[in-house]
Coordinates of C-alpha atoms and ligand atoms in Angstrom, one line a residue:
X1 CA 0.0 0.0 0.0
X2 CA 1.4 3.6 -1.1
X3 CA 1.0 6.5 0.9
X4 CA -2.4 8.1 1.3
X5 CA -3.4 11.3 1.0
X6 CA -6.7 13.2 2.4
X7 CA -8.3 16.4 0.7
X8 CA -10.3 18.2 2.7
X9 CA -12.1 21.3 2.3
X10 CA -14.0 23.1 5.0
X11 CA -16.2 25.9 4.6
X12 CA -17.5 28.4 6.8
X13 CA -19.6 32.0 6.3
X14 CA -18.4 33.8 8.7
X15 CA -19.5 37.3 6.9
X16 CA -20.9 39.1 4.3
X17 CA -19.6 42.0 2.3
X18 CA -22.3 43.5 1.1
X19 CA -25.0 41.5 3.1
X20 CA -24.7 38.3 1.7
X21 CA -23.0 38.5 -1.7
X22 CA -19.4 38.5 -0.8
X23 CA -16.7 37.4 1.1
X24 CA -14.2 41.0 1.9
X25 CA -10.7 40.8 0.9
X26 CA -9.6 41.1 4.1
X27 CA -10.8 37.7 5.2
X28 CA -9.6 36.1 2.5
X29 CA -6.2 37.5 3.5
X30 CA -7.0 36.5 7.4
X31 CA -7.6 32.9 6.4
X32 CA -4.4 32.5 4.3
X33 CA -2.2 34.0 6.4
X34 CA -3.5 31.9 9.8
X35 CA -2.6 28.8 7.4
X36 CA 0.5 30.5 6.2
X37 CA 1.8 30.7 9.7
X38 CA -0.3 28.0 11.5
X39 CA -0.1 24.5 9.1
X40 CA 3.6 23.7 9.4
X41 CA 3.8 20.1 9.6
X42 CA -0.2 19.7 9.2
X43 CA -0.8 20.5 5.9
X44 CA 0.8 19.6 2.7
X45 CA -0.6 22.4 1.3
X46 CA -3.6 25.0 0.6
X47 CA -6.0 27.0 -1.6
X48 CA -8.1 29.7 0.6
X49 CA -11.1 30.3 -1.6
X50 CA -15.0 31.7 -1.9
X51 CA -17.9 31.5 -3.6
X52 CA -20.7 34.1 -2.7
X53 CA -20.2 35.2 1.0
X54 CA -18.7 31.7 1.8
X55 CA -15.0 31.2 2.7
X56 CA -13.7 27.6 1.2
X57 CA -10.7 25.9 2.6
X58 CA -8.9 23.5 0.3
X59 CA -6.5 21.4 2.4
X60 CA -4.4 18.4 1.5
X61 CA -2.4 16.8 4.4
X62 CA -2.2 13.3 5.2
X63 CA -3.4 12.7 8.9
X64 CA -6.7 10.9 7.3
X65 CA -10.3 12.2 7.5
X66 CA -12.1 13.5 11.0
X67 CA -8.5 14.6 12.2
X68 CA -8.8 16.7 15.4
X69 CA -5.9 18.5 14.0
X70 CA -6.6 19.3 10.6
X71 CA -10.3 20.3 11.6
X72 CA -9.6 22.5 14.5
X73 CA -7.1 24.5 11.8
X74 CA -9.8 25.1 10.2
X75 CA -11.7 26.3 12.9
X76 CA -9.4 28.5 14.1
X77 CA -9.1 30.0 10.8
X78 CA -12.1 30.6 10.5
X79 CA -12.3 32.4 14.4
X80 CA -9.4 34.6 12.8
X81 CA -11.3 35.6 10.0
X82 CA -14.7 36.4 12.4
X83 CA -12.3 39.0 13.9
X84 CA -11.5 40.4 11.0
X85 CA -15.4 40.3 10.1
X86 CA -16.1 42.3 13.3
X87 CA -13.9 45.1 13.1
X88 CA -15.2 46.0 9.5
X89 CA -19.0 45.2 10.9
X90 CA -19.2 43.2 8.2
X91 CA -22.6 41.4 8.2
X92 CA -23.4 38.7 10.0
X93 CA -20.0 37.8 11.1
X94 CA -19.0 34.4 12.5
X95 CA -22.8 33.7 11.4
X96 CA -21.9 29.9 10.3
X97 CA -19.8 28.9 13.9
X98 CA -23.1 27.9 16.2
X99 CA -20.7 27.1 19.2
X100 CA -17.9 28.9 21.0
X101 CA -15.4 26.1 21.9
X102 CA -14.4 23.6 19.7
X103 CA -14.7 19.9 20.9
X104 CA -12.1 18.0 18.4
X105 CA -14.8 17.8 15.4
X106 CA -16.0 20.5 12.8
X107 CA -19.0 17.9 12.2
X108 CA -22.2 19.8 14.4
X109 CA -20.3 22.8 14.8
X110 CA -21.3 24.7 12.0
X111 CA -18.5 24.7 8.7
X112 CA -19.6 22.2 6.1
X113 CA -16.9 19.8 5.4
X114 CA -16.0 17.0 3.2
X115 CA -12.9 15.2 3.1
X116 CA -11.7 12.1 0.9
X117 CA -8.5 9.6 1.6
X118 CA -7.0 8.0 -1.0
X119 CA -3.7 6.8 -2.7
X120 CA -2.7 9.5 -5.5
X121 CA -2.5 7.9 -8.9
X122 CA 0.0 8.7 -11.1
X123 CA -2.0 11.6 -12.6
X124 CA -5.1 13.1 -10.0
X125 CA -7.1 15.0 -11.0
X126 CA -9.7 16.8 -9.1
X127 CA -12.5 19.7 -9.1
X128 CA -14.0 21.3 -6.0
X129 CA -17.6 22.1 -7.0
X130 CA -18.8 25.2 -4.2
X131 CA -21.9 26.4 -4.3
X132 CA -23.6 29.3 -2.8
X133 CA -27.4 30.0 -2.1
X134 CA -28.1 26.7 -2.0
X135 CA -28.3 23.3 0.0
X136 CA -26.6 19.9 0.0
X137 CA -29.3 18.1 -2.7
X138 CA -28.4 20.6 -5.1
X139 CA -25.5 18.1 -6.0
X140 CA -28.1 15.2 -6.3
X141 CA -29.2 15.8 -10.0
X142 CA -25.5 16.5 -11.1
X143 CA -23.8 13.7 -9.0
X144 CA -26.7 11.2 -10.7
X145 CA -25.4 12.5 -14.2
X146 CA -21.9 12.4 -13.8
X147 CA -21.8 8.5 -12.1
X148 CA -25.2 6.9 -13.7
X149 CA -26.3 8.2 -16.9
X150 CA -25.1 7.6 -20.0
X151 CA -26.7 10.4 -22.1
X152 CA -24.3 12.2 -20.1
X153 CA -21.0 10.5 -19.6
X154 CA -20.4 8.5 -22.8
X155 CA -17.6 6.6 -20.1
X156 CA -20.3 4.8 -19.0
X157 CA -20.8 2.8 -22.3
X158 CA -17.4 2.9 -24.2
X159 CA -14.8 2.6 -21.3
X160 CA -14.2 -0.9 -19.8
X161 CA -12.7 0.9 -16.2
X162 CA -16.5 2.2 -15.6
X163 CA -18.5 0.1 -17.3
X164 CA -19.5 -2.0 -14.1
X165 CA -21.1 1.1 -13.0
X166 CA -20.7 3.0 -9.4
X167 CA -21.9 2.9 -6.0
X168 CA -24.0 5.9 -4.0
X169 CA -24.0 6.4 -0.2
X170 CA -27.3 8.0 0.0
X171 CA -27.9 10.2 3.4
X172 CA -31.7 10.8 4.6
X173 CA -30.8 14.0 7.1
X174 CA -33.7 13.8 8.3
X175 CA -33.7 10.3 10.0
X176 CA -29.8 10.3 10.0
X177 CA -29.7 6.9 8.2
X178 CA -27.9 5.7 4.9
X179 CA -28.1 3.0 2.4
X180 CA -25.4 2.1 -0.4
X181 CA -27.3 1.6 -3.4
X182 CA -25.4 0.5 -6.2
X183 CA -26.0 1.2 -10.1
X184 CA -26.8 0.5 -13.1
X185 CA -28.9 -2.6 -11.4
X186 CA -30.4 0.0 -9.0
X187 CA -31.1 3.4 -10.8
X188 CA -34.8 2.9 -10.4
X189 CA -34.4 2.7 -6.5
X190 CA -31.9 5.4 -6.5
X191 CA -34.1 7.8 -8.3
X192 CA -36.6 6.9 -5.4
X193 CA -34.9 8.7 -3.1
X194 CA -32.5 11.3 -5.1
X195 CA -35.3 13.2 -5.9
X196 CA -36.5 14.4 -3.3
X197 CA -33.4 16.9 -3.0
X198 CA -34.1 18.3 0.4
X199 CA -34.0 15.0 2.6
X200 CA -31.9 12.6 0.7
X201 CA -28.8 13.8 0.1
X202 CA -25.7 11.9 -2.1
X203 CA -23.1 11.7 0.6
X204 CA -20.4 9.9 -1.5
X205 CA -20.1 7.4 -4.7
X206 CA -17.6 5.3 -4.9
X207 CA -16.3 2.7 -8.0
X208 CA -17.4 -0.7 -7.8
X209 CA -14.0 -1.9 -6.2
X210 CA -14.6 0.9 -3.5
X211 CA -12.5 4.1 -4.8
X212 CA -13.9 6.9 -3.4
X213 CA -14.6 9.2 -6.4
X214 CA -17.0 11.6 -5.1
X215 CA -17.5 13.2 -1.2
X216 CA -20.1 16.3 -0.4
X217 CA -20.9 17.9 1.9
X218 CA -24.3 17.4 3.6
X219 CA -24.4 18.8 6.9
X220 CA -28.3 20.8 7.6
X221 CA -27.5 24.2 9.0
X222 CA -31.0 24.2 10.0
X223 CA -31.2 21.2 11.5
X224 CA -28.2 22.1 13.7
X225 CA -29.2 25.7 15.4
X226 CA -33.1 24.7 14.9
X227 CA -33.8 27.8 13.2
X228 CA -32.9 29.6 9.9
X229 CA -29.6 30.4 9.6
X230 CA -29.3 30.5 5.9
X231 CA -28.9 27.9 3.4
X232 CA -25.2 25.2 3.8
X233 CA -23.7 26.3 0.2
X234 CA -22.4 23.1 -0.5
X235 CA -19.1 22.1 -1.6
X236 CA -18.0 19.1 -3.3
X237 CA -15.0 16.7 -4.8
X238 CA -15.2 14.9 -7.9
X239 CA -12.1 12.3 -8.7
X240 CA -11.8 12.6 -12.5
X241 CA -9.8 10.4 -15.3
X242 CA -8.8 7.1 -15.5
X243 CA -11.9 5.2 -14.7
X244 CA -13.5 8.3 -13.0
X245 CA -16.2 10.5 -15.3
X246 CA -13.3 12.6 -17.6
X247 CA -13.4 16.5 -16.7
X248 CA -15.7 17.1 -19.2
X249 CA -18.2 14.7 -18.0
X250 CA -18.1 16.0 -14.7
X251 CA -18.7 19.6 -16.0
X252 CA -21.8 18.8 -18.2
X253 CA -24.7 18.1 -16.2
X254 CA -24.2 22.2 -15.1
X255 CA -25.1 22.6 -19.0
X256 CA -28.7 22.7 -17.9
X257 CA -29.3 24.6 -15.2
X258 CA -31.3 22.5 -12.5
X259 CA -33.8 24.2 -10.0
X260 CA -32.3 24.1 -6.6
X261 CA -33.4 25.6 -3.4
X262 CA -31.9 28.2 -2.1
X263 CA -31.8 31.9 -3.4
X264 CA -33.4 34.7 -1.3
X265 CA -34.1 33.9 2.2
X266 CA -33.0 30.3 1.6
X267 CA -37.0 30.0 0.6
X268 CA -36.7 30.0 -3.0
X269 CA -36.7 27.7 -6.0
X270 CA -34.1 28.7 -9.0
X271 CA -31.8 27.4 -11.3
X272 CA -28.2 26.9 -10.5
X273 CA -25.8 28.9 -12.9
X274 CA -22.5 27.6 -13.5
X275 CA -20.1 30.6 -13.2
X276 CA -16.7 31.6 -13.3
X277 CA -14.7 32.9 -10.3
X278 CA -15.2 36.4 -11.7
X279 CA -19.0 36.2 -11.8
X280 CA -19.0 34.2 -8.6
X281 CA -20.8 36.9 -6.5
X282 CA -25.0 36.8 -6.3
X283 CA -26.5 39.5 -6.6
X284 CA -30.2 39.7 -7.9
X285 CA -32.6 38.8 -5.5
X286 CA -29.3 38.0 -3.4
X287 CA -28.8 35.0 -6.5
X288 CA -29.4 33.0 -8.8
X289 CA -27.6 30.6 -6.8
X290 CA -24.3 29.6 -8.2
X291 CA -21.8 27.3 -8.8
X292 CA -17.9 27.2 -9.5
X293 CA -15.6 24.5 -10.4
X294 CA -12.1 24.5 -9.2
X295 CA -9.4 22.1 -11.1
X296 CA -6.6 20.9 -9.7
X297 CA -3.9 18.5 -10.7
X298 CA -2.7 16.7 -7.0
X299 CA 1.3 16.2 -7.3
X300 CA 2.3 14.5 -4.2
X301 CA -0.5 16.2 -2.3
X302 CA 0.6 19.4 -4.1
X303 CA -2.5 21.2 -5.4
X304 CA -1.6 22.4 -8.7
X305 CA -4.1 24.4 -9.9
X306 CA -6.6 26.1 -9.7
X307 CA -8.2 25.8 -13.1
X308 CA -11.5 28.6 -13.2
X309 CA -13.4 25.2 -15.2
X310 CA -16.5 27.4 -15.5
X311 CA -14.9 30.2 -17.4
X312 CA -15.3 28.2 -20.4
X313 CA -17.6 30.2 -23.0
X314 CA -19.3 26.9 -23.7
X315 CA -21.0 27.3 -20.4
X316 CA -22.0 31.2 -21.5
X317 CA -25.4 29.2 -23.1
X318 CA -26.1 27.8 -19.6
X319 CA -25.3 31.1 -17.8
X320 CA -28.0 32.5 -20.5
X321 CA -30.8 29.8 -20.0
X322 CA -30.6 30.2 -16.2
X323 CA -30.6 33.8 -16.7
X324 CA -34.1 33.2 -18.6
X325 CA -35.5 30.6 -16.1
X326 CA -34.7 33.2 -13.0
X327 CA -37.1 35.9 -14.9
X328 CA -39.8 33.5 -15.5
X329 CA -39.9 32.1 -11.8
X330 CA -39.4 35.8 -10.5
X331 CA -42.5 36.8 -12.0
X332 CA -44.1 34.3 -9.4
X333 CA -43.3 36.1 -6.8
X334 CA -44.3 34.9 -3.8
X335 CA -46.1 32.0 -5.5
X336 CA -44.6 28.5 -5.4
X337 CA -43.6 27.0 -7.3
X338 CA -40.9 29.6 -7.3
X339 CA -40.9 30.1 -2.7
X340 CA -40.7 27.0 -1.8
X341 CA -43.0 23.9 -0.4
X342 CA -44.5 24.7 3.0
X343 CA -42.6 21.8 4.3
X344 CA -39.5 23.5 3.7
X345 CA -40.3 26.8 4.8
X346 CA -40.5 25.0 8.2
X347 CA -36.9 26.3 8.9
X348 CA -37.2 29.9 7.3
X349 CA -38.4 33.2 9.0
X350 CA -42.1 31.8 7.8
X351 CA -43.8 29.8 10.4
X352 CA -42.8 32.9 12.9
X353 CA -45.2 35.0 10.5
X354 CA -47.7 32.8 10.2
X355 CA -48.7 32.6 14.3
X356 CA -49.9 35.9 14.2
X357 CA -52.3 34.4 11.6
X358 CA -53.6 31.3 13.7
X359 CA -56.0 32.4 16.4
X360 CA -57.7 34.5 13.5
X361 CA -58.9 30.9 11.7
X362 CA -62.4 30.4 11.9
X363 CA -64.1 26.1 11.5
X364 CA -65.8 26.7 8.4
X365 CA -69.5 25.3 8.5
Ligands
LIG401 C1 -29.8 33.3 1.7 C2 -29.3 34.5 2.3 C3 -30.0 35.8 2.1 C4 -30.7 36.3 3.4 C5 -31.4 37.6 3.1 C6 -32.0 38.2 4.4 O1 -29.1 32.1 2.0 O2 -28.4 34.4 3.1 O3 -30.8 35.7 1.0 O4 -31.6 35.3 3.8 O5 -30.5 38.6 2.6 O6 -31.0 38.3 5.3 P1 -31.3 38.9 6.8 O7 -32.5 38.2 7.3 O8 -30.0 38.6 7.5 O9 -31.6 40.4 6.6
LIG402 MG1 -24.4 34.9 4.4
LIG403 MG1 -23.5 31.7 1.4

């Protein structure tokens, strides 16, 4: 057995600049320079990142996933940055840490996280998929393209290493259970559940000889502080290559923008545009929500890279159709389809509005 290396990447709002579009400069800076002077011997190395007002750590190290270490580095970048946040009053800063100490685990605590062990092939590559104005399913419909549909990745059909198909660890986070379900043989049963984007969530997928090739992250801010505290803004890994969906086929399922929920208040449906770093800041009806795509060649747990994978103009179509969709489902207003199910305005600023309503019900005859 080779040596094995763990990505991680942690991710944290911990302040908006202006309101919720941004992340400030000066937290970026914050974050790199606690690693800078903080990950000697931890880390191999780092990427401090954002998408939207959320801060993303990329971290390779080897000291395996759910290291104290690694994820109370993290952490205490994060505190750093919250200082940072106060001073400039920026808004809602150190929103996304629920506790004040740290007990040895970022899992409950706040940060989404997602982390992945594995020996480095001779060529890795990777993309970190972070999204913002959004929550954990939002990665169901592209995850199902990338690993199970051939009308999307041709791999599936014409290349012997994936032929035998992959296998999904499903999450419900709502009963916080999970069941492997394995495809092509079990699309059907998959679908079942994938679907329903708010409670089942795709946790991992793995190759039939039990690679990892996928990891997201799928903690429920909501669910933690039981009450709204904005939407997670999911991140996620994708393996690619060599028996793994090729970049391309990792990247196309964002050609059609799919509704997610999300956008304004965390209580809206709308489609998920596929942007560049430089258009990586929502703005209109504090949205669409977005998604970028970070490449990065691993070289002995170097991260080489980043590659901006949504600058491509070939996604400027996609930008233009989600640009479309967001007008027609604006018009709506406060209609759904376009706020969302009453079952998932449970955890918004909603059912507080709605009390003042109750003792004015009359039985009707
Ligand atoms: C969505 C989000 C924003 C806020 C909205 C209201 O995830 O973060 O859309 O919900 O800007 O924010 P508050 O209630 O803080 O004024
Ligand atoms: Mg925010
Ligand atoms: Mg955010």
């Amino acid at each position: 057995m080779g040596k094995k290396i763990t990505l991680t990447v942690i991710k944290a709002d911990v302040g908006g600049f202006v309101g919720h579009s941004e992340v400030h400069p000066a937290l970026l800076e914050k974050a790199q320079d606690y690693l800078e002077q903080n990950s000697n011997g931890l880390l191999i190395d780092f990427y401090v990142t954002h998408v939207g007002d959320d801060i993303n750590l990329i971290m390779t190290h080897e000291k395996g996933v759910d290291s104290p270490d690694i994820h109370s580095l993290a952490w205490d970048a994060f505190k750093a940055a919250t200082e940072v946040a106060k001073q400039l009053k920026l808004y809602g800063a150190g929103q996304d840490l629920l506790h004040d100490a740290f007990s040895g685990n970022i899992k409950g605590m706040g940060p989404g996280f997602t982390e992945i062990e594995f020996e480095e092939r001779p060529s890795e590559p990777v993309i970190v998929f972070m999204a913002d104005k959004t929550e954990p399913g939002a990665w169901n419909y592209p995850l199902y393209k990338m690993f199970a549909d051939p009308f999307n990745t041709i791999g599936l059909v014409i290349d012997p290493k994936m032929h035998s198909g992959f296998k999904f660890e499903v999450h419900d986070l709502i009963q916080n259970k999970k069941i492997i379900l394995s495809t092509p043989e079990e699309v059907y049963d998959l679908l079942v559940l994938i679907g329903a984007c708010g409670r089942y969530c795709i946790k991992a997928v793995y190759s039939k000889s039990g690679q990892i090739a996928a990891s997201s992250t799928t903690q429920k801010l909501n669910f933690l502080a039981g009450k709204y505290v904005g939407k997670d803004d999911p991140a996620l890994i994708v393996r690619c290559q060599s028996g793994f969906p090729a970049v391309g086929e990792a990247l196309e399922p964002f050609s059609n923008p799919h509704l997610v929920s999300g956008w304004m208040r965390g209580s809206h449906s709308g489609p998920l545009m596929p942007v560049s770093m430089k258009e990586s800041t929502p703005t209109r009806f504090d949205g669409p929500p977005r998604v970028v795509a970070l490449g990065f060649q691993l070289n002995q747990g170097k991260l080489v890279g980043p590659q901006d994978l949504f600058a491509d103009v070939g996604f400027d179509r996609a930008r233009e159709k989600a640009n479309e969709i967001a007008d027609y489902l604006r018009h709506l207003g406060p209609f759904e389809p376009h706020r969302l199910h009453l079952d998932e305005m449970e955890y918004t600023t909603l059912p507080q509005v709605m009390k003042n309503l109750k003792d004015r019900f009359e039985n009707i005859d």
